[in-house]
Short mmCIF file of C-alpha atoms in Angstrom, two decimals:
data_model
loop_
_atom_site.label_atom_id
_atom_site.label_comp_id
_atom_site.label_asym_id
_atom_site.label_seq_id
_atom_site.Cartn_x
_atom_site.Cartn_y
_atom_site.Cartn_z
CA MET A 1063 -0.20 0.20 0.35
CA LEU A 1064 2.80 2.61 1.05
CA ALA A 1065 5.57 1.22 -2.00
CA ALA A 1066 2.04 2.56 -4.58
CA VAL A 1067 1.05 5.86 -2.83
CA MET A 1068 5.02 6.63 -3.64
CA HIS A 1069 4.73 5.41 -7.54
CA THR A 1070 1.74 7.55 -7.36
CA ALA A 1071 2.89 10.84 -5.61
CA PHE A 1072 6.45 10.88 -7.16
CA PHE A 1073 5.32 10.62 -10.99
CA LEU A 1074 2.44 13.55 -10.20
CA LEU A 1075 5.33 15.65 -8.74
CA LEU A 1076 7.78 14.71 -11.44
CA ALA A 1077 5.01 15.40 -13.57
CA ALA A 1078 3.47 18.92 -11.84
CA SER A 1079 7.11 20.46 -12.11
CA VAL A 1080 7.99 19.44 -15.55
CA ALA A 1081 3.99 21.35 -16.60
CA ARG A 1082 5.39 24.32 -14.26
CA TYR A 1083 8.03 24.05 -16.09
CA LEU A 1084 6.90 24.42 -19.57
CA LEU A 1085 3.97 27.16 -17.88
CA ARG A 1086 6.87 29.89 -16.32
CA HIS A 1087 9.68 29.60 -19.14
CA PRO A 1088 8.16 28.74 -22.49
CA GLY A 1089 10.63 28.70 -25.64
CA SER A 1090 13.78 28.49 -22.51
CA PRO A 1091 16.68 26.67 -24.68
CA ASP A 1092 16.61 24.17 -21.70
CA THR A 1093 12.95 22.56 -22.61
CA PRO A 1094 14.19 19.36 -24.77
CA TRP A 1095 16.88 18.54 -22.47
CA ILE A 1096 14.19 18.91 -19.39
CA ILE A 1097 11.64 16.90 -21.00
CA ALA A 1098 13.98 14.05 -22.15
CA LEU A 1099 15.72 14.10 -18.28
CA GLY A 1100 12.72 13.91 -17.41
CA PHE A 1101 11.17 11.18 -19.48
CA ALA A 1102 14.18 9.28 -18.56
CA LEU A 1103 13.90 10.26 -14.66
CA ALA A 1104 10.59 7.95 -14.96
CA LEU A 1105 11.43 5.83 -17.19
CA LEU A 1106 14.39 5.20 -14.68
CA TYR A 1107 11.50 4.96 -11.95
CA VAL A 1108 9.78 1.99 -13.81
CA LEU A 1109 12.42 -0.14 -13.87
CA GLY A 1110 12.74 -0.18 -10.08
CA PRO A 1111 9.69 -2.53 -9.40
CA ALA A 1112 11.12 -5.63 -11.13
CA LEU A 1113 14.74 -4.53 -9.93
CA GLY A 1114 13.53 -6.12 -5.64
CA ALA A 1115 13.68 -4.43 -2.96
CA ALA A 1116 16.57 -6.55 -1.85
CA PRO A 1117 20.35 -4.78 -1.83
CA THR A 1118 21.41 -5.92 -5.16
CA LEU A 1119 23.99 -4.77 -7.23
CA ARG A 1120 22.08 -3.63 -10.26
CA ARG A 1121 19.42 -2.77 -7.60
CA LEU A 1122 22.73 0.01 -6.29
CA VAL A 1123 23.13 0.60 -9.61
CA TRP A 1124 19.70 1.75 -10.69
CA LEU A 1125 19.45 4.11 -7.65
CA GLY A 1126 22.18 6.26 -7.94
CA LEU A 1127 20.89 6.44 -11.98
CA VAL A 1128 17.78 8.18 -10.77
CA THR A 1129 19.30 10.16 -7.93
CA ALA A 1130 21.67 11.30 -10.41
CA THR A 1131 19.19 11.83 -13.03
CA TRP A 1132 17.10 14.15 -10.53
CA ALA A 1133 20.25 15.60 -9.41
CA VAL A 1134 20.85 16.90 -12.66
CA LEU A 1135 16.92 18.57 -13.45
CA VAL A 1136 17.18 19.69 -9.75
CA ASP A 1137 20.40 21.62 -10.86
CA LEU A 1138 18.29 23.10 -14.71
CA ALA A 1139 15.25 23.43 -12.62
CA PRO A 1140 14.77 23.56 -9.28
CA SER A 1141 11.26 22.94 -8.99
CA PHE A 1142 11.61 19.58 -9.33
CA ALA A 1143 13.05 19.17 -5.96
CA TRP A 1144 10.12 17.81 -4.45
CA CYS A 1145 10.91 15.09 -6.56
CA ALA A 1146 13.27 13.67 -4.05
CA VAL A 1147 9.91 13.03 -1.06
CA PRO A 1148 9.02 9.78 -3.05
CA LEU A 1149 12.82 8.90 -3.36
CA PHE A 1150 13.73 9.40 0.25
CA PHE A 1151 11.44 6.51 0.24
CA THR A 1152 12.79 4.58 -2.09
CA ALA A 1153 17.32 5.02 -0.79
CA LEU A 1154 15.48 3.88 2.36
CA ARG A 1155 13.95 0.51 1.43
CA THR A 1156 16.92 -0.04 -0.72
CA LEU A 1157 20.55 1.27 1.37
CA PRO A 1158 21.37 0.00 4.67
CA PRO A 1159 20.06 1.88 7.37
CA ARG A 1160 23.41 4.43 8.05
CA ALA A 1161 23.77 4.66 3.78
CA ALA A 1162 20.28 5.59 3.56
CA ILE A 1163 20.66 8.26 5.69
CA VAL A 1164 23.20 9.61 3.67
CA LEU A 1165 21.63 9.67 1.09
CA VAL A 1166 18.68 10.76 2.22
CA ALA A 1167 20.90 13.95 3.68
CA THR A 1168 22.23 14.32 0.50
CA LEU A 1169 18.76 14.50 -1.02
CA THR A 1170 17.71 16.81 1.57
CA ALA A 1171 20.38 19.39 1.11
CA PHE A 1172 19.79 19.67 -2.44
CA VAL A 1173 16.24 20.14 -1.71
CA VAL A 1174 17.38 23.41 0.22
CA ALA A 1175 19.62 25.21 -2.27
CA ALA A 1176 16.95 24.25 -5.31
CA GLN A 1177 14.24 26.24 -2.97
CA LEU A 1178 16.42 29.02 -1.99
CA ARG A 1179 17.37 29.45 -5.66
CA LEU A 1180 13.29 29.48 -5.97
CA ALA A 1181 13.14 32.27 -3.30
CA ASP A 1182 12.70 36.06 -4.08
CA GLU A 1183 14.59 36.57 -0.77
CA PHE A 1184 15.83 34.35 2.09
CA ASP A 1185 13.27 32.33 4.20
CA PRO A 1186 13.99 30.68 6.50
CA ASN A 1187 10.96 28.52 6.47
CA LEU A 1188 13.03 27.07 3.07
CA LEU A 1189 16.07 26.06 5.90
CA VAL A 1190 14.07 24.12 8.18
CA ALA A 1191 10.89 22.47 5.57
CA PRO A 1192 12.77 19.80 3.67
CA PRO A 1193 14.72 18.83 6.83
CA ALA A 1194 12.08 19.02 8.76
CA VAL A 1195 10.15 17.23 6.24
CA ALA A 1196 13.21 14.03 5.11
CA ALA A 1197 13.24 14.17 9.27
CA LEU A 1198 9.04 13.21 8.88
CA ALA A 1199 9.91 10.42 6.33
CA THR A 1200 12.75 8.99 7.98
CA ALA A 1201 10.90 8.67 10.56
CA VAL A 1202 7.63 7.32 9.54
CA PHE A 1203 9.42 4.46 7.30
CA VAL A 1204 11.70 3.10 9.73
CA HIS A 1205 9.08 2.88 12.32
CA MET A 1206 6.78 1.22 10.09
CA GLU A 1207 9.66 -1.18 9.14
CA ARG A 1208 10.37 -2.28 13.05
CA GLN A 1209 6.32 -3.18 12.59
CA ALA A 1210 6.40 -4.43 9.88
CA GLU A 1211 9.82 -6.99 11.37
CA ALA A 1212 7.95 -7.31 14.57
CA GLN A 1213 4.97 -8.63 12.80
CA ARG A 1214 6.84 -11.07 10.76
CA THR A 1215 8.73 -12.41 13.90
CA LEU A 1216 4.84 -13.19 15.74
CA ILE A 1217 4.00 -14.38 12.53
CA ASP A 1218 7.68 -16.77 12.17
CA ASP A 1219 7.35 -17.57 16.29
CA LEU A 1220 3.86 -18.64 15.60
CA LEU A 1221 4.32 -21.21 12.52
CA ARG A 1222 7.40 -21.93 14.86
CA THR A 1223 5.81 -22.44 18.01
CA ARG A 1224 2.81 -24.90 15.52
CA ARG A 1225 5.49 -26.69 14.02
CA GLU A 1226 6.18 -27.93 17.62
CA LEU A 1227 2.66 -28.20 18.04
CA ALA A 1228 1.91 -30.99 15.80
CA ALA A 1229 4.93 -32.69 16.39
CA THR A 1230 4.16 -32.61 19.95
CA GLU A 1231 0.81 -33.83 18.59
CA ARG A 1232 1.99 -37.31 17.03
CA ARG A 1233 4.66 -37.63 19.42
CA GLU A 1234 1.45 -38.24 22.25
CA GLY A 1235 -0.26 -39.96 19.40
CA THR A 1236 2.46 -42.35 18.67
CA LEU A 1237 2.61 -42.57 22.57
CA ALA A 1238 -0.40 -43.36 23.12
CA GLU A 1239 -0.88 -45.39 20.29
CA ARG A 1240 1.98 -47.87 21.01
CA GLN A 1241 0.58 -47.66 25.16
CA ARG A 1242 -3.20 -48.50 23.96
CA LEU A 1243 -1.54 -51.59 21.87
CA SER A 1244 1.10 -52.64 24.59
CA MET A 1245 -2.70 -52.72 26.56
CA GLU A 1246 -4.17 -54.98 23.59
CA ILE A 1247 -1.28 -57.08 23.24
CA HIS A 1248 -1.03 -57.69 27.17
CA ASP A 1249 -4.56 -58.04 27.75
CA THR A 1250 -5.37 -61.51 24.44
CA LEU A 1251 -1.86 -62.39 22.97
CA ALA A 1252 0.21 -63.34 25.89
CA GLN A 1253 -3.05 -64.36 28.24
CA HIS A 1254 -3.09 -66.27 25.27
CA LEU A 1255 -0.29 -67.92 25.39
CA SER A 1256 0.10 -67.99 28.55
CA SER A 1257 -2.39 -70.50 28.59
CA GLN A 1258 -0.89 -72.45 25.92
CA GLN A 1259 2.34 -72.99 28.01
CA MET A 1260 0.64 -74.58 30.52
CA LEU A 1261 -1.52 -75.99 29.42
CA LEU A 1262 1.21 -77.70 27.62
CA GLN A 1263 2.57 -78.70 30.70
CA ALA A 1264 -0.20 -79.41 32.16
CA ALA A 1265 -0.12 -81.98 28.63
CA ASP A 1266 3.31 -83.16 29.36
CA ARG A 1267 3.57 -83.74 33.17
CA VAL A 1268 0.02 -86.65 32.64
CA TRP A 1269 1.32 -87.64 29.11
CA ASP A 1270 2.37 -91.22 30.11
CA ALA A 1271 0.07 -91.80 33.28
CA ASP A 1272 -3.51 -89.89 31.23
CA PRO A 1273 -3.07 -89.82 27.35
CA ALA A 1274 -6.89 -88.77 26.68
CA THR A 1275 -6.30 -85.70 29.54
CA ALA A 1276 -3.18 -84.93 28.05
CA ARG A 1277 -5.16 -85.57 24.78
CA ALA A 1278 -7.61 -82.98 25.45
CA HIS A 1279 -4.58 -80.13 27.01
CA VAL A 1280 -3.67 -79.99 24.15
CA ARG A 1281 -6.71 -80.12 22.21
CA THR A 1282 -6.97 -76.31 24.25
CA ALA A 1283 -4.12 -75.65 23.92
CA ASN A 1284 -5.27 -75.41 20.30
CA GLY A 1285 -8.67 -73.74 20.59
CA ILE A 1286 -6.95 -71.50 22.16
CA ALA A 1287 -4.13 -70.94 19.72
CA ALA A 1288 -6.33 -70.39 17.27
CA ARG A 1289 -8.12 -67.18 19.40
CA GLY A 1290 -4.70 -65.56 19.76
CA LEU A 1291 -4.62 -66.15 15.60
CA ALA A 1292 -7.52 -64.35 15.43
CA GLU A 1293 -6.70 -62.36 17.34
CA ALA A 1294 -3.34 -60.49 15.96
CA ARG A 1295 -5.50 -60.77 12.56
CA ARG A 1296 -7.58 -58.21 14.75
CA LEU A 1297 -5.21 -56.51 15.91
CA VAL A 1298 -3.15 -55.78 12.40
CA HIS A 1299 -6.84 -54.55 11.12
CA ASP A 1300 -7.59 -53.22 14.44
CA LEU A 1301 -11.21 -53.96 14.35
CA ALA A 1302 -13.11 -55.21 17.53
CA PRO A 1303 -12.36 -57.95 20.02
CA THR A 1304 -13.00 -61.48 17.96
CA GLU A 1305 -15.11 -62.02 21.05
CA LEU A 1306 -17.38 -59.32 20.46
CA ALA A 1307 -17.19 -59.53 16.06
CA GLY A 1308 -20.32 -60.54 14.83
CA GLY A 1309 -22.84 -58.49 16.22
CA ALA A 1310 -22.80 -60.05 19.65
CA ASP A 1311 -22.84 -58.21 23.29
CA LEU A 1312 -20.83 -58.07 26.24
CA PRO A 1313 -23.10 -60.07 28.17
CA ALA A 1314 -21.97 -62.95 25.84
CA ALA A 1315 -18.44 -62.02 25.08
CA LEU A 1316 -18.52 -62.19 28.13
CA ARG A 1317 -19.33 -65.87 29.39
CA THR A 1318 -16.83 -66.97 26.81
CA LEU A 1319 -14.67 -66.52 29.21
CA ASP A 1320 -12.13 -68.35 30.92
CA ALA A 1321 -8.74 -68.50 33.45
CA GLY A 1322 -7.31 -71.92 31.82
CA PRO A 1323 -7.63 -75.04 33.78
CA GLY A 1324 -7.96 -76.24 37.53
CA VAL A 1325 -10.54 -71.93 37.64
CA ALA A 1326 -13.28 -72.42 37.03
CA VAL A 1327 -15.03 -68.85 36.06
CA ARG A 1328 -19.03 -68.30 36.81
CA PHE A 1329 -21.68 -64.99 34.35
CA HIS A 1330 -24.21 -62.97 36.23
CA LEU A 1331 -25.95 -60.72 34.56
CA GLU A 1332 -28.01 -58.27 37.02
CA GLY A 1333 -30.45 -55.60 35.58
CA THR A 1334 -31.66 -54.71 32.17
CA PRO A 1335 -28.86 -54.51 29.26
CA VAL A 1336 -29.00 -52.24 26.94
CA PRO A 1337 -27.21 -51.49 23.97
CA LEU A 1338 -23.72 -50.03 24.76
CA PRO A 1339 -20.89 -48.55 22.89
CA ASP A 1340 -18.18 -50.06 21.10
CA ARG A 1341 -15.11 -48.53 23.12
CA VAL A 1342 -17.31 -49.67 26.51
CA GLN A 1343 -18.42 -52.88 25.21
CA SER A 1344 -13.67 -53.35 24.54
CA ALA A 1345 -12.89 -51.54 27.28
CA LEU A 1346 -14.18 -53.60 29.84
CA LEU A 1347 -13.80 -57.52 28.21
CA ARG A 1348 -10.39 -56.42 28.20
CA VAL A 1349 -10.76 -55.14 31.76
CA ALA A 1350 -12.52 -59.01 32.20
CA GLN A 1351 -9.82 -61.19 30.16
CA GLY A 1352 -6.69 -58.72 31.95
CA ALA A 1353 -8.29 -60.20 35.31
CA LEU A 1354 -8.57 -63.61 34.24
CA ALA A 1355 -5.13 -63.05 33.29
CA ASN A 1356 -3.74 -61.96 36.64
CA ILE A 1357 -6.76 -64.26 38.49
CA ARG A 1358 -5.04 -67.79 36.74
CA GLU A 1359 -1.05 -66.81 37.03
CA HIS A 1360 -1.25 -65.36 40.48
CA SER A 1361 -3.85 -66.03 42.97
CA GLY A 1362 -4.50 -69.73 42.73
CA ALA A 1363 -8.39 -69.96 43.09
CA ARG A 1364 -10.04 -71.79 42.42
CA THR A 1365 -12.98 -69.87 41.05
CA ALA A 1366 -13.81 -66.54 39.70
CA ALA A 1367 -17.10 -64.88 39.37
CA LEU A 1368 -17.39 -62.23 36.98
CA THR A 1369 -21.36 -60.22 36.99
CA LEU A 1370 -21.67 -57.15 34.86
CA THR A 1371 -24.02 -54.53 37.10
CA TYR A 1372 -26.74 -52.67 34.20
CA LEU A 1373 -27.52 -49.61 37.29
CA GLY A 1374 -28.54 -46.50 34.24
CA ASP A 1375 -25.86 -44.30 34.09
CA GLN A 1376 -23.15 -46.15 34.22
CA VAL A 1377 -22.36 -50.03 33.59
CA VAL A 1378 -20.13 -52.02 36.11
CA LEU A 1379 -17.95 -55.24 35.70
CA ASP A 1380 -17.49 -56.93 39.01
CA ILE A 1381 -14.77 -59.75 39.38
CA ALA A 1382 -14.07 -61.67 42.45
CA ASP A 1383 -11.89 -64.99 43.13
CA ASP A 1384 -10.97 -67.05 45.92
CA GLY A 1385 -7.27 -66.79 45.68
CA ARG A 1386 -4.72 -65.45 48.33
CA GLY A 1387 -5.20 -62.23 47.26
CA PHE A 1388 -2.58 -59.24 48.05
CA PRO A 1389 -0.22 -59.44 50.21
CA ALA A 1390 0.33 -56.41 51.19
CA ALA A 1391 -3.87 -54.85 50.55
CA GLY A 1392 -6.55 -54.52 52.82
CA ALA A 1393 -8.95 -51.35 52.64
CA PRO A 1394 -10.48 -50.92 49.80
CA ARG A 1395 -8.32 -49.14 46.94
CA THR A 1396 -8.92 -46.44 44.02
CA ALA A 1397 -5.49 -44.44 43.72
CA ARG A 1398 -3.51 -47.10 43.63
CA PRO A 1399 -2.80 -51.05 44.08
CA ALA A 1400 -1.15 -52.85 47.06
CA PRO A 1401 2.01 -53.92 45.64
CA GLY A 1402 1.04 -57.10 44.85
CA PRO A 1403 1.69 -59.58 41.49
CA ASP A 1404 1.44 -57.21 39.08
CA ALA A 1405 4.33 -54.74 40.83
CA GLY A 1406 6.49 -53.19 38.32
CA ARG A 1407 4.78 -55.14 34.80
CA GLY A 1408 3.60 -51.69 33.25
CA HIS A 1409 0.54 -53.30 33.27
CA GLY A 1410 -2.03 -55.16 34.35
CA LEU A 1411 -4.23 -53.19 36.39
CA PRO A 1412 -2.20 -49.88 35.37
CA ALA A 1413 -3.62 -51.02 32.51
CA MET A 1414 -6.98 -51.69 33.67
CA ARG A 1415 -6.64 -48.08 35.30
CA ALA A 1416 -5.76 -46.10 31.89
CA ARG A 1417 -8.15 -48.14 29.64
CA LEU A 1418 -10.66 -47.24 31.98
CA GLY A 1419 -10.09 -43.28 32.37
CA ARG A 1420 -10.40 -42.59 28.92
CA LEU A 1421 -14.19 -43.36 28.45
CA GLY A 1422 -14.32 -41.24 32.34
CA GLY A 1423 -14.47 -44.71 33.87
CA THR A 1424 -12.91 -45.85 36.95
CA LEU A 1425 -11.19 -49.49 39.15
CA THR A 1426 -11.94 -49.98 42.08
CA VAL A 1427 -10.06 -53.09 44.55
CA GLU A 1428 -9.87 -54.78 47.26
CA SER A 1429 -8.26 -57.39 48.42
CA THR A 1430 -8.01 -59.32 51.80
CA PRO A 1431 -4.90 -61.67 52.02
CA GLY A 1432 -6.17 -65.04 52.21
CA GLU A 1433 -9.70 -63.71 51.10
CA GLY A 1434 -9.14 -63.13 47.64
CA THR A 1435 -10.08 -60.29 45.46
CA VAL A 1436 -12.94 -57.75 43.92
CA LEU A 1437 -12.01 -55.92 41.36
CA SER A 1438 -15.15 -53.67 39.94
CA ALA A 1439 -15.00 -51.56 37.23
CA ALA A 1440 -17.42 -49.11 36.67
CA ILE A 1441 -18.51 -46.64 33.38
CA PRO A 1442 -20.46 -43.77 33.46
CA LEU A 1443 -23.22 -43.64 30.09
CA GLU A 1444 -24.81 -40.73 28.15
CA HIS A 1445 -28.48 -40.69 29.87
CA ARG A 1446 -30.73 -42.15 28.78
CA PRO A 1447 -34.11 -40.12 28.02
#
């Protein structure tokens, strides 16, 4: 905007200076030179924008030619002196600050000398007005340049911050996805592999003494391996749990769970079932799988009970066992699990809490040495009219 105003002002002042000279000096022998130099100055000025604003050698040569042509015109016709005002801004945009100020001062001296030549008598304003105009023009330009530089710096900072924020979000998304996958693998594939190992070890122990039981263990391990393979494929495609595939609901999926040989699992349903979001069903199923894995590996329990309760505003899943409990457990704990089998593993109870926490749910753990453990997972539901 400022550049357009300055360009327009330059050509208007140049045209007015040529017209004034022709009106004041008709038939002057210098008229052809004035007209030729006026056209030359206009052509040179037009070439300026094509050279850019950077202080390149071509740009500096161009500025020198424009200044020299203008100085010759001012020497022949002092009325061309006021064309210097747009040239102030051109010099300030092209040269380094100190060099620009020197050139502006030189142009101002030419303007003062030209105005004194035009005056019939000495006028102090002619000594004060041009330097004042030059100082004002320089101050305005420097202020605007500083503001523009501050805006450019701010924009650069904002762009850099946005890039850093985007990178942080990508990193957080990657970490969250890694955590999700680690929990998925712990709650599914790791459990399946652990069950297979226990079954195969049991089959190996009775292989000679009780072949029928050994073969039964192998068949059960084979079924678990098939479910593990399906789960692995599901993880690759990031689908819902295989137990919930094909439109199966949560109660039906919970009824299919087991804790391996030697642990009887019972399922109870309380309340009126309502359709649950896929994320809620998946989270509760994973909690149940993780809890049964802990029961199988650490509790020494003989029975486990899964109770799914629909309470209208929330759904609650309780997993209870008659195992040994946590050695250091006592009162109910909702903030951190008591030190026990899962301590230091990075999965188990911490994974359950993280999974439920993403849905606004909570996990309560109650355990007494020798009296078993009860896990209660609660997830709030949206209001239903």
